[in-house]
Short mmCIF file of C-alpha atoms and ligand atoms in Angstrom, two decimals:
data_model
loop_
_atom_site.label_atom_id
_atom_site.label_comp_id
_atom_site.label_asym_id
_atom_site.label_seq_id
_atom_site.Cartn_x
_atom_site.Cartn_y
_atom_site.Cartn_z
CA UNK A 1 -3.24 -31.45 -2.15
CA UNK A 2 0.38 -32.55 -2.69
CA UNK A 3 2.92 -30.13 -3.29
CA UNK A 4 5.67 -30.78 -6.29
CA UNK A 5 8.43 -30.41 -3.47
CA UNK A 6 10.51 -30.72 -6.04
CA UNK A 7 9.91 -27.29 -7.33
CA UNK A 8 12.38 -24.86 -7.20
CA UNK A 9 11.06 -21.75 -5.66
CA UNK A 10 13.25 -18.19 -6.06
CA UNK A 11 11.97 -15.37 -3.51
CA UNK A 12 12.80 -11.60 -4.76
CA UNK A 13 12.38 -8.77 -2.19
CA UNK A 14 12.99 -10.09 1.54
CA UNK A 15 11.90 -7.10 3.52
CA UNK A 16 9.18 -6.95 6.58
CA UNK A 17 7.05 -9.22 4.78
CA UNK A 18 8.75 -11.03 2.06
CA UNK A 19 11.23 -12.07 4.40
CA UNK A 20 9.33 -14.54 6.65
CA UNK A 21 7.02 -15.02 3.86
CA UNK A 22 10.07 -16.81 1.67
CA UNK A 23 10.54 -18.20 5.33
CA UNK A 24 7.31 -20.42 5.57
CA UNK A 25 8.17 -21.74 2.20
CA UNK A 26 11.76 -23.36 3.33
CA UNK A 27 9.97 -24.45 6.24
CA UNK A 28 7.54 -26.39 3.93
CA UNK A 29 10.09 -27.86 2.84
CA UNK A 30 11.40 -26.25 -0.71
CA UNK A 31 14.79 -25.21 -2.16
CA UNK A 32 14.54 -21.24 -2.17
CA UNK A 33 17.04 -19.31 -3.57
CA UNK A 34 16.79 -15.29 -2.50
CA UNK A 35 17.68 -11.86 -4.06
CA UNK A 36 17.04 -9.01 -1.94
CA UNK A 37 18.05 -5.06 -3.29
CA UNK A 38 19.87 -5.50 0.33
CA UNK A 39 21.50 -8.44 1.06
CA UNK A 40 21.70 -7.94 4.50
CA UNK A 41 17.97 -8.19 4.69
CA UNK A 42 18.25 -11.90 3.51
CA UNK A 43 21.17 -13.09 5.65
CA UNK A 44 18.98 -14.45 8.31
CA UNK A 45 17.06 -16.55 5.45
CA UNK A 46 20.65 -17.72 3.84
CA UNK A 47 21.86 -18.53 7.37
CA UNK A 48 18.82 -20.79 7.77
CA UNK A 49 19.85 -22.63 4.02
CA UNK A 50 18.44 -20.02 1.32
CA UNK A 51 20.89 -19.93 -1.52
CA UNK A 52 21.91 -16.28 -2.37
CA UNK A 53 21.63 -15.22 -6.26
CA UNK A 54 23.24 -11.87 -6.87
CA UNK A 55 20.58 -10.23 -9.07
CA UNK A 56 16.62 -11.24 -9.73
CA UNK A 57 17.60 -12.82 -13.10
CA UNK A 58 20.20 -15.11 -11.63
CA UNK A 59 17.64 -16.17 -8.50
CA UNK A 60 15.01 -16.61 -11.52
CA UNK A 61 17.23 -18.97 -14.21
CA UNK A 62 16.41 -22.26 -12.26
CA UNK A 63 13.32 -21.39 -10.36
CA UNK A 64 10.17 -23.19 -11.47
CA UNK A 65 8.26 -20.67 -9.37
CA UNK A 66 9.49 -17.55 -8.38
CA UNK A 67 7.76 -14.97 -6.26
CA UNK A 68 8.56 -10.94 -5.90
CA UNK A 69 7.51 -9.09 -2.65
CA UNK A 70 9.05 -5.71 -3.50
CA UNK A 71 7.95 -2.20 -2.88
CA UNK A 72 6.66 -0.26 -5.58
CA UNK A 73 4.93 -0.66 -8.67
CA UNK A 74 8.33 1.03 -10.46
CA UNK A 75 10.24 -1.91 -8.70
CA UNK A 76 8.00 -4.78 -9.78
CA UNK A 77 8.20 -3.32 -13.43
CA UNK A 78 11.64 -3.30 -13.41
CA UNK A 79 11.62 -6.88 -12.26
CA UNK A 80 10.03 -8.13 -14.75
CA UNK A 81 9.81 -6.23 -17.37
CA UNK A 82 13.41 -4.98 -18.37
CA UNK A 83 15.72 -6.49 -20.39
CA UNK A 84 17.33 -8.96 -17.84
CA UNK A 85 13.23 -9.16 -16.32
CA UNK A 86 11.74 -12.49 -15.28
CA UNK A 87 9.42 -12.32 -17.99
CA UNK A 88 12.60 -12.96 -20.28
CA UNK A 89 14.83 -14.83 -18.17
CA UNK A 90 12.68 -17.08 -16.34
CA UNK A 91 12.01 -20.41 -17.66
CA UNK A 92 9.20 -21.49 -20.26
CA UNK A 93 6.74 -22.55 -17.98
CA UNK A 94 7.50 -21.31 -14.95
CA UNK A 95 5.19 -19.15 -12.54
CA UNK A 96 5.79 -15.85 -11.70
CA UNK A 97 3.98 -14.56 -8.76
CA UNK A 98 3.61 -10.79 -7.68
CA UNK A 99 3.08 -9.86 -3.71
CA UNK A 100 3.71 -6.68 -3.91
CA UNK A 101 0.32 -4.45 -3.56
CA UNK A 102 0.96 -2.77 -7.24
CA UNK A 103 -0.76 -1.44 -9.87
CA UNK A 104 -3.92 -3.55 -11.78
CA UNK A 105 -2.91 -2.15 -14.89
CA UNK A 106 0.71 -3.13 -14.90
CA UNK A 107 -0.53 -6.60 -13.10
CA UNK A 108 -2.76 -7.61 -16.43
CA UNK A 109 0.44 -6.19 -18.89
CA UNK A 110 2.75 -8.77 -16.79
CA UNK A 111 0.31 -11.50 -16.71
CA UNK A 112 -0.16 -11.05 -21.16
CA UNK A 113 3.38 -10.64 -21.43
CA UNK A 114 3.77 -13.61 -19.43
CA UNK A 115 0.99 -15.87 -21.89
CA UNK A 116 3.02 -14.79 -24.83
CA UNK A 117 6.33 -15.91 -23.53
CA UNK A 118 4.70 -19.41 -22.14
CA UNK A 119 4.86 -18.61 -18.50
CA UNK A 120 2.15 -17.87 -16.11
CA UNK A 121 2.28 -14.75 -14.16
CA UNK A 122 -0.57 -13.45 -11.68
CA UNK A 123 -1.02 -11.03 -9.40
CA UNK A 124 -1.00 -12.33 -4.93
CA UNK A 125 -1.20 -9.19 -3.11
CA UNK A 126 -1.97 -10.22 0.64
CA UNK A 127 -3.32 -8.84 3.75
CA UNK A 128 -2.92 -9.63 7.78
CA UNK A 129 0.13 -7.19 8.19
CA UNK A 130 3.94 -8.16 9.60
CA UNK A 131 2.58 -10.42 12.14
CA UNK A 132 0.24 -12.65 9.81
CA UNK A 133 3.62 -12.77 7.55
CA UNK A 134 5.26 -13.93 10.78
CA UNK A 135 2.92 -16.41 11.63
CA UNK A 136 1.95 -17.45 8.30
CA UNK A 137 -1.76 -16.72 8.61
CA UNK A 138 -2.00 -14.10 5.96
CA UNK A 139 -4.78 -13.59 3.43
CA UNK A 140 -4.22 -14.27 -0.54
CA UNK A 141 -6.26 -12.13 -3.12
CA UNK A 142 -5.69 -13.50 -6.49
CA UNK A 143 -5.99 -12.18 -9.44
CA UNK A 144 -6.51 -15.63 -11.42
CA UNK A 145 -8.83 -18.95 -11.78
CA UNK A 146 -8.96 -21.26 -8.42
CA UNK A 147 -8.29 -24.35 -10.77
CA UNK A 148 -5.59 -22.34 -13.08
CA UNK A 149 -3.25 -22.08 -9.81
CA UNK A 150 -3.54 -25.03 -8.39
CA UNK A 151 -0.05 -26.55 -9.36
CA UNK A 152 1.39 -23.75 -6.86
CA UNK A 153 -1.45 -23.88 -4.21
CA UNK A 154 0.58 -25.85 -1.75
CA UNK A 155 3.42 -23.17 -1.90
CA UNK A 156 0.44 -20.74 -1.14
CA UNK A 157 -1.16 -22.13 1.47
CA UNK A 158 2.73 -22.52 3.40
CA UNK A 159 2.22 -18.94 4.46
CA UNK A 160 -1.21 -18.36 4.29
CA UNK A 161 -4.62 -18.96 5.93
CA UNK A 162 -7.48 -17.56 3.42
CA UNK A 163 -7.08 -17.59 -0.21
CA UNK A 164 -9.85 -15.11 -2.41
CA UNK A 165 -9.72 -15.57 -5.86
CA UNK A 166 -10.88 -12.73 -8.20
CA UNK A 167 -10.62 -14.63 -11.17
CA UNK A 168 -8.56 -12.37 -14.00
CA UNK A 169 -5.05 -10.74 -13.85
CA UNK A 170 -5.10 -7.42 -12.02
CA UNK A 171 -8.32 -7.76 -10.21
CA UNK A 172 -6.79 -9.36 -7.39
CA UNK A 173 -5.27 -5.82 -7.09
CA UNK A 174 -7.52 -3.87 -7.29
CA UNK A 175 -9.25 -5.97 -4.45
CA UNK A 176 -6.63 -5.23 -2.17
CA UNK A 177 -6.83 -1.61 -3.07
CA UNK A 178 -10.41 -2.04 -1.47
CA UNK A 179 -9.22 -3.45 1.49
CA UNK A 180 -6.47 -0.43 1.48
CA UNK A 181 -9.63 1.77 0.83
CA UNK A 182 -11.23 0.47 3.90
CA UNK A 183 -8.12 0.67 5.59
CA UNK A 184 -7.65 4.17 5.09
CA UNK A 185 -11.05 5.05 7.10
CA UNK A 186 -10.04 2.63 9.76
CA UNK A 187 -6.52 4.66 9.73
CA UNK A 188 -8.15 8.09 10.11
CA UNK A 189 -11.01 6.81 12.80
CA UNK A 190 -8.40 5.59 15.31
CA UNK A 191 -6.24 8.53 14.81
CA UNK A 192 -9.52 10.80 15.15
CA UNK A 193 -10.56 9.32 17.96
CA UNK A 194 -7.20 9.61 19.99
CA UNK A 195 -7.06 12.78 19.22
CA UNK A 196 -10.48 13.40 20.96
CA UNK A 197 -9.89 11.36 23.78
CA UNK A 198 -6.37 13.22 24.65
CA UNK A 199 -8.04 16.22 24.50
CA UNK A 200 -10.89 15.56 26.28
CA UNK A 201 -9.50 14.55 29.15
CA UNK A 202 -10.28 10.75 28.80
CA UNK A 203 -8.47 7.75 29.90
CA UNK A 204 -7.46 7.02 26.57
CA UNK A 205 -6.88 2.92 27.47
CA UNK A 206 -10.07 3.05 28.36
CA UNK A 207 -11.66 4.57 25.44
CA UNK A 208 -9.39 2.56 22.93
CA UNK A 209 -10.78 -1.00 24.61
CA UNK A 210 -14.62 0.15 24.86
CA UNK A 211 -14.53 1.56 20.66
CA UNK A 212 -13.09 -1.71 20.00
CA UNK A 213 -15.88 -3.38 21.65
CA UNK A 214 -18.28 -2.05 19.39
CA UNK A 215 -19.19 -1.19 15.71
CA UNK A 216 -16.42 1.63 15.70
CA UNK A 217 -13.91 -0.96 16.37
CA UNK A 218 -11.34 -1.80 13.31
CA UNK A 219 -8.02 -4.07 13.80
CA UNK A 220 -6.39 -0.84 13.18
CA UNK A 221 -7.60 0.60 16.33
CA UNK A 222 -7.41 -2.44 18.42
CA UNK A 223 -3.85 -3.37 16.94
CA UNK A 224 -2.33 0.20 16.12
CA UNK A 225 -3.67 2.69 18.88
CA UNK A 226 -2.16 1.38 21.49
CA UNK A 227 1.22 1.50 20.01
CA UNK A 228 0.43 4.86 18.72
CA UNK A 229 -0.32 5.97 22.23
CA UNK A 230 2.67 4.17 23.96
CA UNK A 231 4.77 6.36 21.09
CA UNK A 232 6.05 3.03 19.59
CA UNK A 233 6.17 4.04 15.57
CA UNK A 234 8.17 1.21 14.12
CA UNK A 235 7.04 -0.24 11.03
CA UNK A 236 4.96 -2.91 10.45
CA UNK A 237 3.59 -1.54 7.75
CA UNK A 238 5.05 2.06 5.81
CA UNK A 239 3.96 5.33 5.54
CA UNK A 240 5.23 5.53 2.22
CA UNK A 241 3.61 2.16 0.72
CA UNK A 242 0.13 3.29 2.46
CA UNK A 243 0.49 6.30 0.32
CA UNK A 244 1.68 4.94 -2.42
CA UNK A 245 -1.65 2.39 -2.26
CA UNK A 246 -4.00 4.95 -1.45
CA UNK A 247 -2.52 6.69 -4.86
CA UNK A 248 -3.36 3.89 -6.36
CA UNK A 249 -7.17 3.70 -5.62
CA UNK A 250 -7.02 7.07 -6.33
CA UNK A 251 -5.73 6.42 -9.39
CA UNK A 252 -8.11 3.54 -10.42
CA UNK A 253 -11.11 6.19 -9.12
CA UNK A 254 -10.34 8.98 -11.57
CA UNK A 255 -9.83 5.93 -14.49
CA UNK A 256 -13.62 4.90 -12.92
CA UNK A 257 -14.58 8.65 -13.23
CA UNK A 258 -15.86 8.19 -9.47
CA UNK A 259 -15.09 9.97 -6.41
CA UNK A 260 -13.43 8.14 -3.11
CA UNK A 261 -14.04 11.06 -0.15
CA UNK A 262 -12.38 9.04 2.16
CA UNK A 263 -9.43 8.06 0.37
CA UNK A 264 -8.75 11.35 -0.64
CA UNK A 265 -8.18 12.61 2.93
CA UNK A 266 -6.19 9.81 3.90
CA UNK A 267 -4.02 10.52 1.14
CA UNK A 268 -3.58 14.28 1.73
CA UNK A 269 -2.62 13.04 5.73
CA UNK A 270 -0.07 10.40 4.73
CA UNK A 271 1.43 12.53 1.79
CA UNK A 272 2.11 15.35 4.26
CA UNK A 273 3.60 12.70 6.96
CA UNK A 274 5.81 11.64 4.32
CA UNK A 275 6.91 14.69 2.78
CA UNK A 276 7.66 15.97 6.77
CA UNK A 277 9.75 12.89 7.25
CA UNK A 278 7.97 9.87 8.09
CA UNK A 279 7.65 7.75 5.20
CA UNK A 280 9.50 4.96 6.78
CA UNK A 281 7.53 4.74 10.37
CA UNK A 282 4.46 2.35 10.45
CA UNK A 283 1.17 3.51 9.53
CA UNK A 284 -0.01 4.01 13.05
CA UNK A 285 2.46 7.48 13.22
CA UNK A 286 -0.68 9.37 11.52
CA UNK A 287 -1.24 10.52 14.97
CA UNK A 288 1.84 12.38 14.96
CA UNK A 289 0.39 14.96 12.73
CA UNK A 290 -2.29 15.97 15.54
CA UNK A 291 0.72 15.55 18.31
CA UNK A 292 2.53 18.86 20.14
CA UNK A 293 5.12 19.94 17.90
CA UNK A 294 7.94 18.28 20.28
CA UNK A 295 6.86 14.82 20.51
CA UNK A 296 6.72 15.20 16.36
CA UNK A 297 10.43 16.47 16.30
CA UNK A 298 11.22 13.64 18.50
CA UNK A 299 10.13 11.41 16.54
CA UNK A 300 12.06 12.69 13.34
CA UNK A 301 9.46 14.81 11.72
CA UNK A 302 10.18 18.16 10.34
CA UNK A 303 7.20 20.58 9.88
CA UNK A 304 9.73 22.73 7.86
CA UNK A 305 9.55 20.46 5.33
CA UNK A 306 6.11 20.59 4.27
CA UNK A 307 5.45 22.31 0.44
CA UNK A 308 2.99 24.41 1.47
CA UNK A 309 2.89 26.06 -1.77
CA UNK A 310 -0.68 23.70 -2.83
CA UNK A 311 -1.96 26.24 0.81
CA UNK A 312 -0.97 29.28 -1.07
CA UNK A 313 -3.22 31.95 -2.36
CA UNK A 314 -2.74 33.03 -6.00
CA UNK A 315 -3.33 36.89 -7.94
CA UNK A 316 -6.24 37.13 -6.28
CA UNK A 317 -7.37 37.85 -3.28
CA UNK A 318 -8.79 34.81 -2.28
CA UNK A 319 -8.71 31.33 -3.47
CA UNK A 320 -11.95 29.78 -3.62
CA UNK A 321 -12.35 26.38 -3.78
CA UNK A 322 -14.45 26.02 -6.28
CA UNK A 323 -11.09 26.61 -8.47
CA UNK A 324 -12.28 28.44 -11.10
CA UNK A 325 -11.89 32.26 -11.67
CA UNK A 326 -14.47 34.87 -10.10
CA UNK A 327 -13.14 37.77 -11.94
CA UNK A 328 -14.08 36.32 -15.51
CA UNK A 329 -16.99 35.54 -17.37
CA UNK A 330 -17.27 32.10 -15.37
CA UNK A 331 -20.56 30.90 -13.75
CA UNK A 332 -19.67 29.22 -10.21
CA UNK A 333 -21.55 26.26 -9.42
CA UNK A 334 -23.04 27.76 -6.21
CA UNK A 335 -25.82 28.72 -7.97
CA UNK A 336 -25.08 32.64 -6.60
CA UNK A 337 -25.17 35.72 -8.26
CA UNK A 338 -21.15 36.80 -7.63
CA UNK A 339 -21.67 40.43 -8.27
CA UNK A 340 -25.32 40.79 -6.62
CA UNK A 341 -25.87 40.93 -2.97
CA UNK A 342 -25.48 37.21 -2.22
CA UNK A 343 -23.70 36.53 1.22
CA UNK A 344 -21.78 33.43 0.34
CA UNK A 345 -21.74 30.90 3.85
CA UNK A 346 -18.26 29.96 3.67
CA UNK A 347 -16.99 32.92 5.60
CA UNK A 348 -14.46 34.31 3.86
CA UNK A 349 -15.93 37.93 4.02
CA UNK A 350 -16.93 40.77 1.75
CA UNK A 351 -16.18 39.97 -1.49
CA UNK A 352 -16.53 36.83 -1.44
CA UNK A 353 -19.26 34.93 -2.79
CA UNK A 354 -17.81 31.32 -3.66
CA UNK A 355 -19.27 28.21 -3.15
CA UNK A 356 -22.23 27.31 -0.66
P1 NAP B 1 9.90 -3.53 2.62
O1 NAP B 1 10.31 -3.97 3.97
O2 NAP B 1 10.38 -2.24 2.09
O3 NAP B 1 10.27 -4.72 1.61
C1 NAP B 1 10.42 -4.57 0.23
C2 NAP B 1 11.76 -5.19 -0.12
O4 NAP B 1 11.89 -5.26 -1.52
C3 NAP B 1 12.92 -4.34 0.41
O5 NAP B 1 13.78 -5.17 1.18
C4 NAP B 1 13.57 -3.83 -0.86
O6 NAP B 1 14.98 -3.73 -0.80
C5 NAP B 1 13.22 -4.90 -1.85
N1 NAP B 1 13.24 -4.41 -3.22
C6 NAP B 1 12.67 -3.31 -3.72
N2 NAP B 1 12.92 -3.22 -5.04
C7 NAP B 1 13.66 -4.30 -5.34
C8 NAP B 1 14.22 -4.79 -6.54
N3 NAP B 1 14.07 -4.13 -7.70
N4 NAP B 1 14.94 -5.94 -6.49
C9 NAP B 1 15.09 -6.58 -5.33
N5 NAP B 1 14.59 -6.18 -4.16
C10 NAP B 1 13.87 -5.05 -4.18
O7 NAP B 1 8.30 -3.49 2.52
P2 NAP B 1 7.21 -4.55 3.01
O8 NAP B 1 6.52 -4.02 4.21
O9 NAP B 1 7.79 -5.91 3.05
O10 NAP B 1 6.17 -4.42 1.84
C11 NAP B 1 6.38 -4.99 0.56
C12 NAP B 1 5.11 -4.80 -0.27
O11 NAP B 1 4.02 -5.44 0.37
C13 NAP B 1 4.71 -3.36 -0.47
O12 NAP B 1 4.14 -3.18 -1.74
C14 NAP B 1 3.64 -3.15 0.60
O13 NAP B 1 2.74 -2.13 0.24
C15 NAP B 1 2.99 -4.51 0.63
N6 NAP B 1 2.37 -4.93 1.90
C16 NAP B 1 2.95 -4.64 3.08
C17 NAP B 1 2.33 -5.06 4.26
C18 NAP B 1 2.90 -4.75 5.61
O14 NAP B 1 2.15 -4.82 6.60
N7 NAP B 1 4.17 -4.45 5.73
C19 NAP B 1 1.15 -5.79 4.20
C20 NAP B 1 0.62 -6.11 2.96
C21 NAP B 1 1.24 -5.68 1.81
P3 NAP B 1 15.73 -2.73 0.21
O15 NAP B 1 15.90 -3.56 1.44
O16 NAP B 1 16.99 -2.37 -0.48
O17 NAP B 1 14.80 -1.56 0.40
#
């Protein structure tokens, strides 16, 4: 399909991935104006011909598309949704696309707010990591109609290789929070499995090439253990946004009144990675938290910073984890008869007669 090349296209957020992202698109040939929170993250792009704006509204006034590759869901509401947001200052008609893995929820309230004011806004979240954002291979989830983007789908397919379409506004996040979900297994295997091999004595090379041969191989493993085991934690990909996506499926799972086993341990692993310190290494640093406490501190973690206060027994004597109060009237879902004779298997001793 031909591309209007004579769209204007503004780029908002030009960090690991938004920055050769907004770099395919000037290479396809479109005027692209940048705003980045830090504008040394965007000198490269203006030394290459990207004209600098000085705030997201300014990049935005001229821009028949304009796309925002930010951080957080906070970040992407501020964009657009405050008083100077894109969904205000951009003009009637123009398209307003979000990268940023966010929130469904605040993707379909941007996309109606959007209809209202005559604009069309939906939701891109991608997937392929720094180096398909590099080489411009990455995968598109959309949450909108194939035919209903196809004005922009030349700009699209300038930095990717696979375009999904989910079909209404939000859903192409919450398929990316599957992929995350997926991701988050993947993430604990690899760092699981290095953790075994270290310690039992295995050539760990060895072990990460013959997994990856198989059905426990993931692109996580294959791509991320060996930097893991060569110590290399630079980003490709946060700490902090993992968690912040796997809050987000966990999120969407309580709203779904379902239960996501998986996620929930990744979570509880990344949160405490981030609250010792490494928020801003790349995901593959999870195997820091099963590392000797020296290779941790060399790396910039702090164990001393860990709340441990959610680890803390309360008034009583022990804490089951059933959660509920043994010394009342309340019936514990074990099944068990708390003041009879019942040995309770979890092992916490006389007295104790929680959950099975
Ligand atoms: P990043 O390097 O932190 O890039 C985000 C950029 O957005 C930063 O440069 C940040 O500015 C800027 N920003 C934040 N709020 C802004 C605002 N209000 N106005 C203007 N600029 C703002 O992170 P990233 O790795 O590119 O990830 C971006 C998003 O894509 C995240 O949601 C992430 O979860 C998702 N994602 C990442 C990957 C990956 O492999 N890296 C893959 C798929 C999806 P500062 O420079 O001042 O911080």
């Amino acid at each position: 399909m031909t591309a209007a090349k004579n769209f204007k296209v503004a780029f908002i957020g030009t960090g690991i991935m938004g920055a050769p992202i907004a770099g395919h698109i000037m290479d396809a040939g479109y005027d692209v104006t940048v705003y980045n929170r830090t504008k040394e993250k965007a000198d490269a792009l203006i030394a290459r011909g990207a004209t600098w704006a000085d705030s997201p509204a300014v990049a935005a006034a001229d821009a028949d598309v304009v796309f925002t590759m930010v951080g957080y869901p906070s970040d992407v509401e501020d964009v657009y949704l405050s008083t100077d947001g894109l969904i205000r200052v951009a003009k009637k008609g123009a398209w307003l696309i979000d990268l940023t893995t966010s929130s469904p929820a605040l993707a379909r309230d941007i996309h109606d707010a959007a209809e209202v004011e005559d604009k069309h806004a939906f939701d891109c979240p991608v997937t392929g990591g720094e180096q398909g954002a590099i080489d411009g291979t990455l995968t598109l989830i959309v949450g909108a109609k194939e035919e209903d983007v196809a004005p922009v789908l030349p700009i699209l397919e300038s930095f990717s290789s696979k375009i999904f379409y989910f079909d209404a506004a939000g859903a192409g996040q919450t398929a990316k929070l599957c992929n995350q979900v997926s991701l988050a297994g993947c993430m604990v295997g690899m760092a699981d499995a290095l953790a075994l091999a270290e310690q039992g004595g295995l050539d760990v090379s060895r072990m990460l090439e013959m997994v990856g041969s198989g059905m426990g191989g993931s692109r996580a493993l294959t791509g991320l253990g060996p930097k893991a085991l060569e110590g290399d934690y630079k980003p490709g990909f946060l700490v902090e946004h993992f968690r912040k996506d796997l809050g987000l499926a966990i999120e969407q799972s309580e709203d779904l009144d379902i239960t996501l086993p998986g996620v929930e341990t990744a979570f509880t692993l990344y949160d405490m990675l981030d609250q010792i310190g490494g928020g801003r290494l790349g995901t593959q640093a999870l195997t820091l938290l099963y590392a000797e406490q020296a290779d941790a501190v060399a790396a910039g973690l702090d164990w001393g910073k860990l709340d441990t206060s959610a680890f803390e027994p309360d008034d009583h004597d022990h804490e089951c984890s059933c959660g509920h109060d043994h010394g009342h009237d309340h019936e514990c879902t074990c099944g068990h008869d708390h003041d009879g004779d019942h040995e309770c298997a979890c092992g916490h001793g006389d007295g104790c007669h929680c959950e099975e």
